PDB file of N, CA and C in Angstrom:
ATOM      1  N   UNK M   1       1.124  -9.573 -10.080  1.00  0.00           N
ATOM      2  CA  UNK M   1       2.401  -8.894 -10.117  1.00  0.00           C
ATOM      3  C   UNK M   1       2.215  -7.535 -10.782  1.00  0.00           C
ATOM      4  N   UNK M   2       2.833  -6.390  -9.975  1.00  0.00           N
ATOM      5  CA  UNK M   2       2.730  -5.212 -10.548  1.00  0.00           C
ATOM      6  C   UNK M   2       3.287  -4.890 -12.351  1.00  0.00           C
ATOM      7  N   UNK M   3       2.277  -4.320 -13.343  1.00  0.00           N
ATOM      8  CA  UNK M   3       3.404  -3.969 -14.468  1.00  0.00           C
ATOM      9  C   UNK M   3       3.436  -2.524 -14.063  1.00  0.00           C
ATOM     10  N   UNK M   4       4.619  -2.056 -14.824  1.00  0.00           N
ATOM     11  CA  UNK M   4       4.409  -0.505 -14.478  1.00  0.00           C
ATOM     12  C   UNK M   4       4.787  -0.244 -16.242  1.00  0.00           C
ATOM     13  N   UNK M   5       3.244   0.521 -17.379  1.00  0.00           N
ATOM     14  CA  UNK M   5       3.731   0.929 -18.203  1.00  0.00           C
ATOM     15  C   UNK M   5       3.311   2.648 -18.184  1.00  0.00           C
ATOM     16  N   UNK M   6       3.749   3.187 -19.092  1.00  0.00           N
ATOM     17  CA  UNK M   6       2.901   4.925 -19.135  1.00  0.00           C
ATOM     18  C   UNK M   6       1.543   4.837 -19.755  1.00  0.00           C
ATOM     19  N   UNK M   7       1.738   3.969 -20.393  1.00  0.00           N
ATOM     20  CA  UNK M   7       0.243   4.138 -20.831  1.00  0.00           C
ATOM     21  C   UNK M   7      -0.829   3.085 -20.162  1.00  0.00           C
ATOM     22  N   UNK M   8      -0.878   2.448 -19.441  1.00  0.00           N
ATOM     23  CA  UNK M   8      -1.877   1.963 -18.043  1.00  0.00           C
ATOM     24  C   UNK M   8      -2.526   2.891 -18.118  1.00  0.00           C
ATOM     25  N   UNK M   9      -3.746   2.294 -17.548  1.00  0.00           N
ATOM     26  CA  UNK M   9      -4.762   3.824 -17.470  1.00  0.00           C
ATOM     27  C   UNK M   9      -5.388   3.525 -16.264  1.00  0.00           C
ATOM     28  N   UNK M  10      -4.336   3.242 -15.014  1.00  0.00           N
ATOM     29  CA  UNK M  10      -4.490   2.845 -13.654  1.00  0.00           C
ATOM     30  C   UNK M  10      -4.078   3.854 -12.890  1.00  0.00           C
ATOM     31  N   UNK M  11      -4.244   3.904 -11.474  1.00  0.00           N
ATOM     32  CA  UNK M  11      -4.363   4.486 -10.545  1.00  0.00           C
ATOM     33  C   UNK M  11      -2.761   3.528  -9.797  1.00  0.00           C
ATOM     34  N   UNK M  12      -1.691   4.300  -9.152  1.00  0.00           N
ATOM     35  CA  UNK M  12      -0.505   3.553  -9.401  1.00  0.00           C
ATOM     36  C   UNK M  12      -0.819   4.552  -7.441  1.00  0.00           C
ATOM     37  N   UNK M  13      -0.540   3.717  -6.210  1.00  0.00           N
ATOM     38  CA  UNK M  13      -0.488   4.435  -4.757  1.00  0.00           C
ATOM     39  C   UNK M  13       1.108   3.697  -4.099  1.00  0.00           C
ATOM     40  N   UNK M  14       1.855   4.655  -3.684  1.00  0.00           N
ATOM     41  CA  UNK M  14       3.121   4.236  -3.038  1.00  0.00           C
ATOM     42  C   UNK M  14       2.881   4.799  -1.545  1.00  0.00           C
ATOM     43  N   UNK M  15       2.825   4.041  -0.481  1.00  0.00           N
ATOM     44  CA  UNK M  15       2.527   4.406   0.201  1.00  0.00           C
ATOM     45  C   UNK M  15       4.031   3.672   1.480  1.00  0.00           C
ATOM     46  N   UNK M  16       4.989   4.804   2.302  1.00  0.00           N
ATOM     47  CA  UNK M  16       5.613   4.621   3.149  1.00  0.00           C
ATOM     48  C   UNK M  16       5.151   4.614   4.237  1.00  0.00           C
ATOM     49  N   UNK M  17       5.991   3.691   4.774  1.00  0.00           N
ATOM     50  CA  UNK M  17       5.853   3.585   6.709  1.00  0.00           C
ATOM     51  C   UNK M  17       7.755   3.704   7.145  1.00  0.00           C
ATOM     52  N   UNK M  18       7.331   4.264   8.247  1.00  0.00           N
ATOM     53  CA  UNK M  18       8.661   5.067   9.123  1.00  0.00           C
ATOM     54  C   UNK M  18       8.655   4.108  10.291  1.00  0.00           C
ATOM     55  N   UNK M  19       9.288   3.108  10.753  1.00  0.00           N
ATOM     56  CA  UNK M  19       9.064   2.321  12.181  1.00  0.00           C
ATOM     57  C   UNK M  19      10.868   2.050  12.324  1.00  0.00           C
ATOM     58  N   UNK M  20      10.549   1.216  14.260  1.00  0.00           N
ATOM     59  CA  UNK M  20      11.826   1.314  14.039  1.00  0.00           C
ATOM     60  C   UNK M  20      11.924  -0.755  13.886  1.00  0.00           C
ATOM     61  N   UNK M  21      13.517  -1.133  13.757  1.00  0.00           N
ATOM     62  CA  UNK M  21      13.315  -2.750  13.468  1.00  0.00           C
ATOM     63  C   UNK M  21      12.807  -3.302  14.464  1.00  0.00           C
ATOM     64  N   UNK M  22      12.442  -2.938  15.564  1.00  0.00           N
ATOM     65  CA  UNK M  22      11.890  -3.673  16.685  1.00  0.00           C
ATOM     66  C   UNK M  22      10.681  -3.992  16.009  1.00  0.00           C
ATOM     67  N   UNK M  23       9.991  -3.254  15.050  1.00  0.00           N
ATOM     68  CA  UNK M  23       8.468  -3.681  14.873  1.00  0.00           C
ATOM     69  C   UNK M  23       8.642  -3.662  13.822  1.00  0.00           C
ATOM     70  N   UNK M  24       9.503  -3.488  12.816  1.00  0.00           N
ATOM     71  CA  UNK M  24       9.505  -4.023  11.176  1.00  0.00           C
ATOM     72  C   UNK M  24       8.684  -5.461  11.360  1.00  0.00           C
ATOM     73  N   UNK M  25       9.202  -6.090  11.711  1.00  0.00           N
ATOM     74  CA  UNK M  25       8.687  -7.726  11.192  1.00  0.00           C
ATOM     75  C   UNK M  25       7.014  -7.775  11.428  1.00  0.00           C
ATOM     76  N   UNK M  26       7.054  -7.193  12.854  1.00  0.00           N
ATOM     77  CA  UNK M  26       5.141  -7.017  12.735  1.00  0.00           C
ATOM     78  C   UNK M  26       4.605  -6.488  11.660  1.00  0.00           C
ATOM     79  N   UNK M  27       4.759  -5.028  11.550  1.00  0.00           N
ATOM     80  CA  UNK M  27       4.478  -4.218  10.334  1.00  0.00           C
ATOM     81  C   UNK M  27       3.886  -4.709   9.162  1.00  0.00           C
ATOM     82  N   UNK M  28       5.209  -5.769   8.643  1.00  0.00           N
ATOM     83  CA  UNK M  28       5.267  -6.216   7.919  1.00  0.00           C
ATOM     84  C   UNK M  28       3.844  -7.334   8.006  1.00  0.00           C
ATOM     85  N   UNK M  29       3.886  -8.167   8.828  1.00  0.00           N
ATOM     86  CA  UNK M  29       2.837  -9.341   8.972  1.00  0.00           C
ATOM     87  C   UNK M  29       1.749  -8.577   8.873  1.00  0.00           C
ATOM     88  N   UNK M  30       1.626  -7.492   9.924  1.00  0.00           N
ATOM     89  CA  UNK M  30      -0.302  -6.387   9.448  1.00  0.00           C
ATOM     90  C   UNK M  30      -0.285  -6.468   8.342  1.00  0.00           C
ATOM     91  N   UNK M  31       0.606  -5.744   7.312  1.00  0.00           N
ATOM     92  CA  UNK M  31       0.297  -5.412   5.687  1.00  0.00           C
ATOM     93  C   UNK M  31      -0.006  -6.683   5.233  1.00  0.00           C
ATOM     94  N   UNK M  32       0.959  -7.485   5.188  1.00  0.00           N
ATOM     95  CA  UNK M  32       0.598  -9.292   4.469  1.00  0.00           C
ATOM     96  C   UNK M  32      -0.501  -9.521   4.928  1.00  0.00           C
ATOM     97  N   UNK M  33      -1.553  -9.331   6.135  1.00  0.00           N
ATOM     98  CA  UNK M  33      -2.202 -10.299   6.151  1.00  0.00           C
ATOM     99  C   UNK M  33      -3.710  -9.297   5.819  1.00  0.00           C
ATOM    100  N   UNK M  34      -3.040  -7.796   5.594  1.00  0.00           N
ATOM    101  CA  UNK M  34      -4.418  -7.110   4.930  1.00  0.00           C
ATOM    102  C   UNK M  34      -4.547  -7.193   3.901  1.00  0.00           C
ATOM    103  N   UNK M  35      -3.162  -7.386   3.096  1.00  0.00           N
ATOM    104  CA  UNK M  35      -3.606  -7.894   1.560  1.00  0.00           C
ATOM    105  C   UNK M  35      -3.887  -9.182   0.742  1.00  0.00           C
ATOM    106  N   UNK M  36      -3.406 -10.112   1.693  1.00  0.00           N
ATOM    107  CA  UNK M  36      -3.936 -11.274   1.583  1.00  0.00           C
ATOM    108  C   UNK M  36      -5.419 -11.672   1.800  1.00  0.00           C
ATOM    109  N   UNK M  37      -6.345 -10.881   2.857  1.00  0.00           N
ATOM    110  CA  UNK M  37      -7.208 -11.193   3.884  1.00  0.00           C
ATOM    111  C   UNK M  37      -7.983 -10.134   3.091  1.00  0.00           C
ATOM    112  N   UNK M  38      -8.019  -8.781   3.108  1.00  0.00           N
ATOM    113  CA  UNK M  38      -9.020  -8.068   2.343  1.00  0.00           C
ATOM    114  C   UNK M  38      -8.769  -7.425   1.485  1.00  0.00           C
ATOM    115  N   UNK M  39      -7.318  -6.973   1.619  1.00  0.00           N
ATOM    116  CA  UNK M  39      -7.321  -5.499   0.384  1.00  0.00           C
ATOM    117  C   UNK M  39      -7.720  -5.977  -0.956  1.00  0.00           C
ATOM    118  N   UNK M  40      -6.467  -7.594  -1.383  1.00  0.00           N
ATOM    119  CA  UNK M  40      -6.335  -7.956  -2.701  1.00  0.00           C
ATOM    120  C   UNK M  40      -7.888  -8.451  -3.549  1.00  0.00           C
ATOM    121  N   UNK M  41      -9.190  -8.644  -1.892  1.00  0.00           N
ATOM    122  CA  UNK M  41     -10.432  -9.106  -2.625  1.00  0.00           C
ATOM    123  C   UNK M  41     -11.201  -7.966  -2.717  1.00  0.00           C
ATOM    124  N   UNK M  42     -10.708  -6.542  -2.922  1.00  0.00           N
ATOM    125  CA  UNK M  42     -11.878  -5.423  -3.227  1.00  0.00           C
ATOM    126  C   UNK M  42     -11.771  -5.271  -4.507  1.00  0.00           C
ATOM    127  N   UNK M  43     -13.287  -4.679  -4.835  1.00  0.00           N
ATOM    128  CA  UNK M  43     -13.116  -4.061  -6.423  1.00  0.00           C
ATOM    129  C   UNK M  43     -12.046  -3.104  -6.665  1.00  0.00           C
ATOM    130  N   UNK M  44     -11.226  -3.362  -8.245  1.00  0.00           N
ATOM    131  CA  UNK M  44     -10.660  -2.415  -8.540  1.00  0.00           C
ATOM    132  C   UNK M  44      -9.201  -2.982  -8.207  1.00  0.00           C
ATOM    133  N   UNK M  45      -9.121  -3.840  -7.162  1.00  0.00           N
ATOM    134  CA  UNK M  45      -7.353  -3.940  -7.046  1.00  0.00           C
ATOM    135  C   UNK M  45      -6.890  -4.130  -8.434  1.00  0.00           C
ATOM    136  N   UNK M  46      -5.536  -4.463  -8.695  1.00  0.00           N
ATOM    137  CA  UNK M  46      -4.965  -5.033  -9.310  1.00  0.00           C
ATOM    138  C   UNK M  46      -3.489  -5.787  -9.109  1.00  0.00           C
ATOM    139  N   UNK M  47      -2.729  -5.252  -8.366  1.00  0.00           N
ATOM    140  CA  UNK M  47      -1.504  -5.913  -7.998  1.00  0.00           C
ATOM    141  C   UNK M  47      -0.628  -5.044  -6.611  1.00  0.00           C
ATOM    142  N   UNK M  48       0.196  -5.507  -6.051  1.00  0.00           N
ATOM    143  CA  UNK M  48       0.889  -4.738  -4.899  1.00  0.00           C
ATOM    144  C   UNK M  48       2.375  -5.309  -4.737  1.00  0.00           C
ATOM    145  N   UNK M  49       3.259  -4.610  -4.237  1.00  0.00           N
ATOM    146  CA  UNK M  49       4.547  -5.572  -3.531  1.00  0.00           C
ATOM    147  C   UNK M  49       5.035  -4.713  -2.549  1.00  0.00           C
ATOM    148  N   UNK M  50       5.223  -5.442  -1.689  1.00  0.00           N
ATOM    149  CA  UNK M  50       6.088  -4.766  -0.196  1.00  0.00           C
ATOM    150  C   UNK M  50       7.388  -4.600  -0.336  1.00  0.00           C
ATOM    151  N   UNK M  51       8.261  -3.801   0.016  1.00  0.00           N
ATOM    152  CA  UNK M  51       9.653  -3.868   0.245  1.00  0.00           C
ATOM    153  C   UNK M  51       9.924  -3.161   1.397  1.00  0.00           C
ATOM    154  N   UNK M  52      11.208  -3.775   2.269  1.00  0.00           N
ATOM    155  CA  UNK M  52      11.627  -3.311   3.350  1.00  0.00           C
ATOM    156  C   UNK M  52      13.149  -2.981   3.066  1.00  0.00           C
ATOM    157  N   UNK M  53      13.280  -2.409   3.752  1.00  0.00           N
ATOM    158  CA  UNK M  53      14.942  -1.237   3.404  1.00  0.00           C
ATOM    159  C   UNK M  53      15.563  -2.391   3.944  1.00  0.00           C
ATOM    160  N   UNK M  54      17.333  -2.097   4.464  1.00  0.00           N
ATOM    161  CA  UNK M  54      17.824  -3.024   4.854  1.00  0.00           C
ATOM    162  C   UNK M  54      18.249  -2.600   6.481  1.00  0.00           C
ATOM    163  N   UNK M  55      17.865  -1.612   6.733  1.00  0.00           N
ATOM    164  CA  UNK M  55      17.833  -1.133   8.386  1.00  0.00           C
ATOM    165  C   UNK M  55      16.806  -1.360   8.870  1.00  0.00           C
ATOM    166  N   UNK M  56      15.582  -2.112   8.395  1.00  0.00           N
ATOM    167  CA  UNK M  56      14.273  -2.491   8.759  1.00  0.00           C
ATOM    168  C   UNK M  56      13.825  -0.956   9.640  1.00  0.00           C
ATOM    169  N   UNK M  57      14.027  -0.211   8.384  1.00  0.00           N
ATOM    170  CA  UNK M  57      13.012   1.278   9.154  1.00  0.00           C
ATOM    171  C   UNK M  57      12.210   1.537   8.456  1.00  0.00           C
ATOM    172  N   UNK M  58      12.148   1.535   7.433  1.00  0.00           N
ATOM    173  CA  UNK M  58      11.150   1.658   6.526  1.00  0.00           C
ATOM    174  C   UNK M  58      10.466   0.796   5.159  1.00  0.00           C
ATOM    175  N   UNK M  59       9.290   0.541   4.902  1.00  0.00           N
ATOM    176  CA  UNK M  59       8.561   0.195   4.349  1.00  0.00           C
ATOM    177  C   UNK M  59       8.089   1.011   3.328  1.00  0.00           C
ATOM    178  N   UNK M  60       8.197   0.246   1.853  1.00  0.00           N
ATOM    179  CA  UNK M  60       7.781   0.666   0.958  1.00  0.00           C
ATOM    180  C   UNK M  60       6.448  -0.063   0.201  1.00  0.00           C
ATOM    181  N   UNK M  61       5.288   0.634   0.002  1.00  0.00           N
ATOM    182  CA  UNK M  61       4.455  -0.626  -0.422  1.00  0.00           C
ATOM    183  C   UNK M  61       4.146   0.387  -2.249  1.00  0.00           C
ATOM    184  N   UNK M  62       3.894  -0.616  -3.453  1.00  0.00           N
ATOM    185  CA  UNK M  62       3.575  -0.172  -4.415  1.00  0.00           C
ATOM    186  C   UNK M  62       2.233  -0.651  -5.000  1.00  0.00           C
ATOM    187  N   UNK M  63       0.852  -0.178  -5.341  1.00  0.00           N
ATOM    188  CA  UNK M  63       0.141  -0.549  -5.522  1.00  0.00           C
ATOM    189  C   UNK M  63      -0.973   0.107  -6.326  1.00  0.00           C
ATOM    190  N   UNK M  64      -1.581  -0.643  -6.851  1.00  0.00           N
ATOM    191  CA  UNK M  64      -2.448  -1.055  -8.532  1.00  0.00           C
ATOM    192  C   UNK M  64      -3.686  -0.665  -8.592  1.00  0.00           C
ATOM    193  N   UNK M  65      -4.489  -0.404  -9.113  1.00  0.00           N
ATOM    194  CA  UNK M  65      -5.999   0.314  -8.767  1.00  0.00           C
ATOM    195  C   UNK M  65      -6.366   0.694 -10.549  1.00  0.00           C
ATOM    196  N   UNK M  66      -7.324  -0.137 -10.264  1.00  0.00           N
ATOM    197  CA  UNK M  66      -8.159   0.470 -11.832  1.00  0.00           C
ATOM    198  C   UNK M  66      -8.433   2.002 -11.716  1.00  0.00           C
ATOM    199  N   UNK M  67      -9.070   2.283 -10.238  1.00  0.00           N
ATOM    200  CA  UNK M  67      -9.891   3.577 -10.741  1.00  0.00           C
ATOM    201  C   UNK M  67      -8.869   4.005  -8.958  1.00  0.00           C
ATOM    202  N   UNK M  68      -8.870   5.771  -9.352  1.00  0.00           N
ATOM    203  CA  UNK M  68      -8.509   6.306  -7.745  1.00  0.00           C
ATOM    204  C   UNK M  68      -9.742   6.024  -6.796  1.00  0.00           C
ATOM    205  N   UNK M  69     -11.160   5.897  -7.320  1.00  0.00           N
ATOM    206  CA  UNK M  69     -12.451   5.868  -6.700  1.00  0.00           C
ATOM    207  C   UNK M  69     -12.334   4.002  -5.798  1.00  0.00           C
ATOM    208  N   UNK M  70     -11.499   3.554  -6.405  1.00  0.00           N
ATOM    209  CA  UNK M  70     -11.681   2.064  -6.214  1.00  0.00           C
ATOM    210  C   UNK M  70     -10.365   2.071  -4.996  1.00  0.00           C
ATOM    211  N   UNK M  71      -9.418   3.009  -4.965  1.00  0.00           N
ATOM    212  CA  UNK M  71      -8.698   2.986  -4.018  1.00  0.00           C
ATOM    213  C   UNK M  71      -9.409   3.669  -2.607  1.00  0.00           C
ATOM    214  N   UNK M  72      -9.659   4.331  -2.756  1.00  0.00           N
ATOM    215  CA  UNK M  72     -10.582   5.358  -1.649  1.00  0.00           C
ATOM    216  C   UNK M  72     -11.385   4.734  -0.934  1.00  0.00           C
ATOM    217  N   UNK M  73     -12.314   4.041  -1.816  1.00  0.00           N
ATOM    218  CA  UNK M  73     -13.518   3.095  -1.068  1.00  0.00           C
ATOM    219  C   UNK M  73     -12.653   2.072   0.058  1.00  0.00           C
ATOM    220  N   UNK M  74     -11.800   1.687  -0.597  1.00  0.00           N
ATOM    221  CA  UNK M  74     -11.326  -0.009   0.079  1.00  0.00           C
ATOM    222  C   UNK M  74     -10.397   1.419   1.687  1.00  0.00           C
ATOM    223  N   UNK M  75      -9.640   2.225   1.511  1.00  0.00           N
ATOM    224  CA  UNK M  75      -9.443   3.098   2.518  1.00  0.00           C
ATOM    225  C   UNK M  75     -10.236   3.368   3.340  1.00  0.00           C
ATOM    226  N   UNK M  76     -11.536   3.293   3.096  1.00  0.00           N
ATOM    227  CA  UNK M  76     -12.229   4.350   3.937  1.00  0.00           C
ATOM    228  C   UNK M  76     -13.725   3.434   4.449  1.00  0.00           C
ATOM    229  N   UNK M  77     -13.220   1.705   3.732  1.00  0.00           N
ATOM    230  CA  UNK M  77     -14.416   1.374   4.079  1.00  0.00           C
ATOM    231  C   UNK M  77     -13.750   0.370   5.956  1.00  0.00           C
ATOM    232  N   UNK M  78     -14.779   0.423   6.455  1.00  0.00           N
ATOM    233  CA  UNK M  78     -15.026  -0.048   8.426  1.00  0.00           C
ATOM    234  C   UNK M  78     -13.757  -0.801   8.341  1.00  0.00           C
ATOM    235  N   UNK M  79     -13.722  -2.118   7.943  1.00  0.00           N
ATOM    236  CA  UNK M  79     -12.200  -2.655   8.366  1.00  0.00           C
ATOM    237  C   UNK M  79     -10.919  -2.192   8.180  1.00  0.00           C
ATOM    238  N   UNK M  80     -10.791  -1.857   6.654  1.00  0.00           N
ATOM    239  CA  UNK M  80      -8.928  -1.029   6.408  1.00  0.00           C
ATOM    240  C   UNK M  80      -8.998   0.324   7.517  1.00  0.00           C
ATOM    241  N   UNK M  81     -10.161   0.888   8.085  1.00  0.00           N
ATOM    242  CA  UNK M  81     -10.162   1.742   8.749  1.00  0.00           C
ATOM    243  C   UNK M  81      -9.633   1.223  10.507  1.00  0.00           C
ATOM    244  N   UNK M  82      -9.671   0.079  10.685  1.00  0.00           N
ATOM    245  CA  UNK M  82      -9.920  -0.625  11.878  1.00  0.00           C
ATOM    246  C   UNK M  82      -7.849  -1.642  11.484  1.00  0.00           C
ATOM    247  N   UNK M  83      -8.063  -2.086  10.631  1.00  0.00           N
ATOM    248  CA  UNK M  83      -6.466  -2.754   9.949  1.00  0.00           C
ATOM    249  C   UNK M  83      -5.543  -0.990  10.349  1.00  0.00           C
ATOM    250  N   UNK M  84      -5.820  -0.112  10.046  1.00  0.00           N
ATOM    251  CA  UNK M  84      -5.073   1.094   9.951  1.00  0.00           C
ATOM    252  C   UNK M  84      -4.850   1.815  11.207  1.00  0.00           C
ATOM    253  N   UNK M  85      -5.972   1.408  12.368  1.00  0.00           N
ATOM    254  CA  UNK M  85      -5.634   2.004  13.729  1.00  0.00           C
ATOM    255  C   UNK M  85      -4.439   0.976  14.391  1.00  0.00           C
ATOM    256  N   UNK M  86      -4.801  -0.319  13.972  1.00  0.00           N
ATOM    257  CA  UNK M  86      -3.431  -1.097  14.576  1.00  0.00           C
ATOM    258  C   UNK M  86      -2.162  -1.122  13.560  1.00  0.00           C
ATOM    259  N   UNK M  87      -1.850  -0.361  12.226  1.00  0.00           N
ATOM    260  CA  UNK M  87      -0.848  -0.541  11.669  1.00  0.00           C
ATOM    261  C   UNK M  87      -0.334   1.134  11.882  1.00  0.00           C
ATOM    262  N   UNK M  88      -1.311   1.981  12.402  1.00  0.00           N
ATOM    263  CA  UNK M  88      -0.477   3.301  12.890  1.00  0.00           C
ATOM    264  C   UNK M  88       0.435   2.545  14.163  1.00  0.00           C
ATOM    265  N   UNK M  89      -0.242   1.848  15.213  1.00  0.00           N
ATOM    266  CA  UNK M  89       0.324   1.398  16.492  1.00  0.00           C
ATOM    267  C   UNK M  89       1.980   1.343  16.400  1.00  0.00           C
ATOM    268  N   UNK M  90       1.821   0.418  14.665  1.00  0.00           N
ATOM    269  CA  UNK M  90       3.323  -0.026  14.588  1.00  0.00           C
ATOM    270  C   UNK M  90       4.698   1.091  13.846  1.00  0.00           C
ATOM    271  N   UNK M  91       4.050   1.743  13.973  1.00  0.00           N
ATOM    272  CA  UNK M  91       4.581   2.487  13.082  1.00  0.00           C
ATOM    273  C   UNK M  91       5.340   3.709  13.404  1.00  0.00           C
ATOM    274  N   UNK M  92       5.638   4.739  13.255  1.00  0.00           N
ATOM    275  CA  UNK M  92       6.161   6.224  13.100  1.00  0.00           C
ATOM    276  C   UNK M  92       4.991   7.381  12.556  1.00  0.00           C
ATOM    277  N   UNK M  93       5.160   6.736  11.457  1.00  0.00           N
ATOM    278  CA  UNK M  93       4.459   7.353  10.324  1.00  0.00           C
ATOM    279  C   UNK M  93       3.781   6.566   8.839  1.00  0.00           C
ATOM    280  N   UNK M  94       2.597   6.874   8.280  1.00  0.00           N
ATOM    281  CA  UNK M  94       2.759   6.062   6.870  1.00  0.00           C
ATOM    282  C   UNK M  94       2.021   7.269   6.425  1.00  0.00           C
ATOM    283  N   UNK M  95       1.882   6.893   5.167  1.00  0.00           N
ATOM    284  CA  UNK M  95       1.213   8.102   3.896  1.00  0.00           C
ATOM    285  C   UNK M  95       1.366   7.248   2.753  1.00  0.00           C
ATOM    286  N   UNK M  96       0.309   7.356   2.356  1.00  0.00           N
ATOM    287  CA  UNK M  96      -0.312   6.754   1.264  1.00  0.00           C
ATOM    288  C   UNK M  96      -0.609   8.399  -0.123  1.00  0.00           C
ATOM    289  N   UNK M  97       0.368   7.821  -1.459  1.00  0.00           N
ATOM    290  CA  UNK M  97       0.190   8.919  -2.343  1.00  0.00           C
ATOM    291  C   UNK M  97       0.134   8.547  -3.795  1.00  0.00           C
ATOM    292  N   UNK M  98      -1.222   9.350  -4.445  1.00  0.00           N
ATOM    293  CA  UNK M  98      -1.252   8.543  -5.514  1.00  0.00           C
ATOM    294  C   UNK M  98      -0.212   8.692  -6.561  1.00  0.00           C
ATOM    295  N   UNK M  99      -0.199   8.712  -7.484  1.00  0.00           N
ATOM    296  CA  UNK M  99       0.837   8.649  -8.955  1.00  0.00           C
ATOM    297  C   UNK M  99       0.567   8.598 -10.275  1.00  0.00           C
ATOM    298  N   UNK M 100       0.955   9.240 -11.247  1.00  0.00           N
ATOM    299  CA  UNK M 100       0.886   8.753 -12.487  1.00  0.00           C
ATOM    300  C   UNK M 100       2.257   8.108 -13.020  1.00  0.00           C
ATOM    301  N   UNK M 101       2.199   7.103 -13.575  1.00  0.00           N
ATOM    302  CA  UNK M 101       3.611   6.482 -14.173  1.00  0.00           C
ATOM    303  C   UNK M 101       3.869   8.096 -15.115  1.00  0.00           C
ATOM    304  N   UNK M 102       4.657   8.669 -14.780  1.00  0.00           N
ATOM    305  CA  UNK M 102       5.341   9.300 -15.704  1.00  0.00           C
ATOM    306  C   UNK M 102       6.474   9.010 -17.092  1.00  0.00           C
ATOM    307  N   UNK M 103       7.499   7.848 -16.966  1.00  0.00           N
ATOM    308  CA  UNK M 103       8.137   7.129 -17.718  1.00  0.00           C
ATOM    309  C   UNK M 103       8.562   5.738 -16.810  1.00  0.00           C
ATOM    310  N   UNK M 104       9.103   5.384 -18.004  1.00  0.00           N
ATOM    311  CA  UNK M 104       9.310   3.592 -17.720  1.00  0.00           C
ATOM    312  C   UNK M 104      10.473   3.517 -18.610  1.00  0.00           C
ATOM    313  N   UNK M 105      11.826   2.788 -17.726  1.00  0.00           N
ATOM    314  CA  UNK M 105      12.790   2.386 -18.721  1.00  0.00           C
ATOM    315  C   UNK M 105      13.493   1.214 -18.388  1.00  0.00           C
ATOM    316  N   UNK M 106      14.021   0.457 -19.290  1.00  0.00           N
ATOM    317  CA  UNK M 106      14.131  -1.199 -19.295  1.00  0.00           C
ATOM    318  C   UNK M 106      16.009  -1.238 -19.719  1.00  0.00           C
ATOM    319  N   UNK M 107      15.829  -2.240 -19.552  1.00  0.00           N
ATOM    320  CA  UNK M 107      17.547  -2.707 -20.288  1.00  0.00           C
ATOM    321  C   UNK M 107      16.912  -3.759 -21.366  1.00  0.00           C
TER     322      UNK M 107
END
């Protein structure tokens, strides 16, 4: 489960997808079954969660990374490259962007 504090000394990637609801639900199943299947077993993960709007157009994913170097690799290595030609298929658009927690506030 994601924490989100400021002082983590993680690599924090939010990455959107633009589709329309005809292919939300797929979308959705590609991502689940890349993070189930490979993303969550590379070095460096640490946590992720999906959210879908309520017009099923867009996808929000939030996700955990010890190092930015540990995000990059798992991007750029043969399969997420091969997972990513069929999750453009479904899609509009996605972009993947990194982050620093800037603040954090609670009740």
């Amino acid at each position: 489960m994601p924490t989100i504090a400021k002082t983590a000394d993680i690599q924090t990637v939010i990455t959107t997808f633009e589709m329309t609801p005809g292919t939300c639900q797929d979308l959705l199943e590609a991502l689940q079954d890349a993070y189930s299947d490979f993303i969550s077993k590379q070095p460096g993960f640490i946590a992720a969660g999906l959210h879908v709007n309520d017009a099923q157009t867009r996808i929000a994913n939030y996700s955990q990374w010890r190092r930015r170097e540990d995000f990059m690799a798992m991007l750029r290595s043969p399969e997420m490259r091969e997972r990513n030609r069929k999750i453009n298929e479904l899609c509009r658009s996605f972009e993947p962007v990194m982050y620093d927690v800037a603040e954090v506030f609670g009740s």
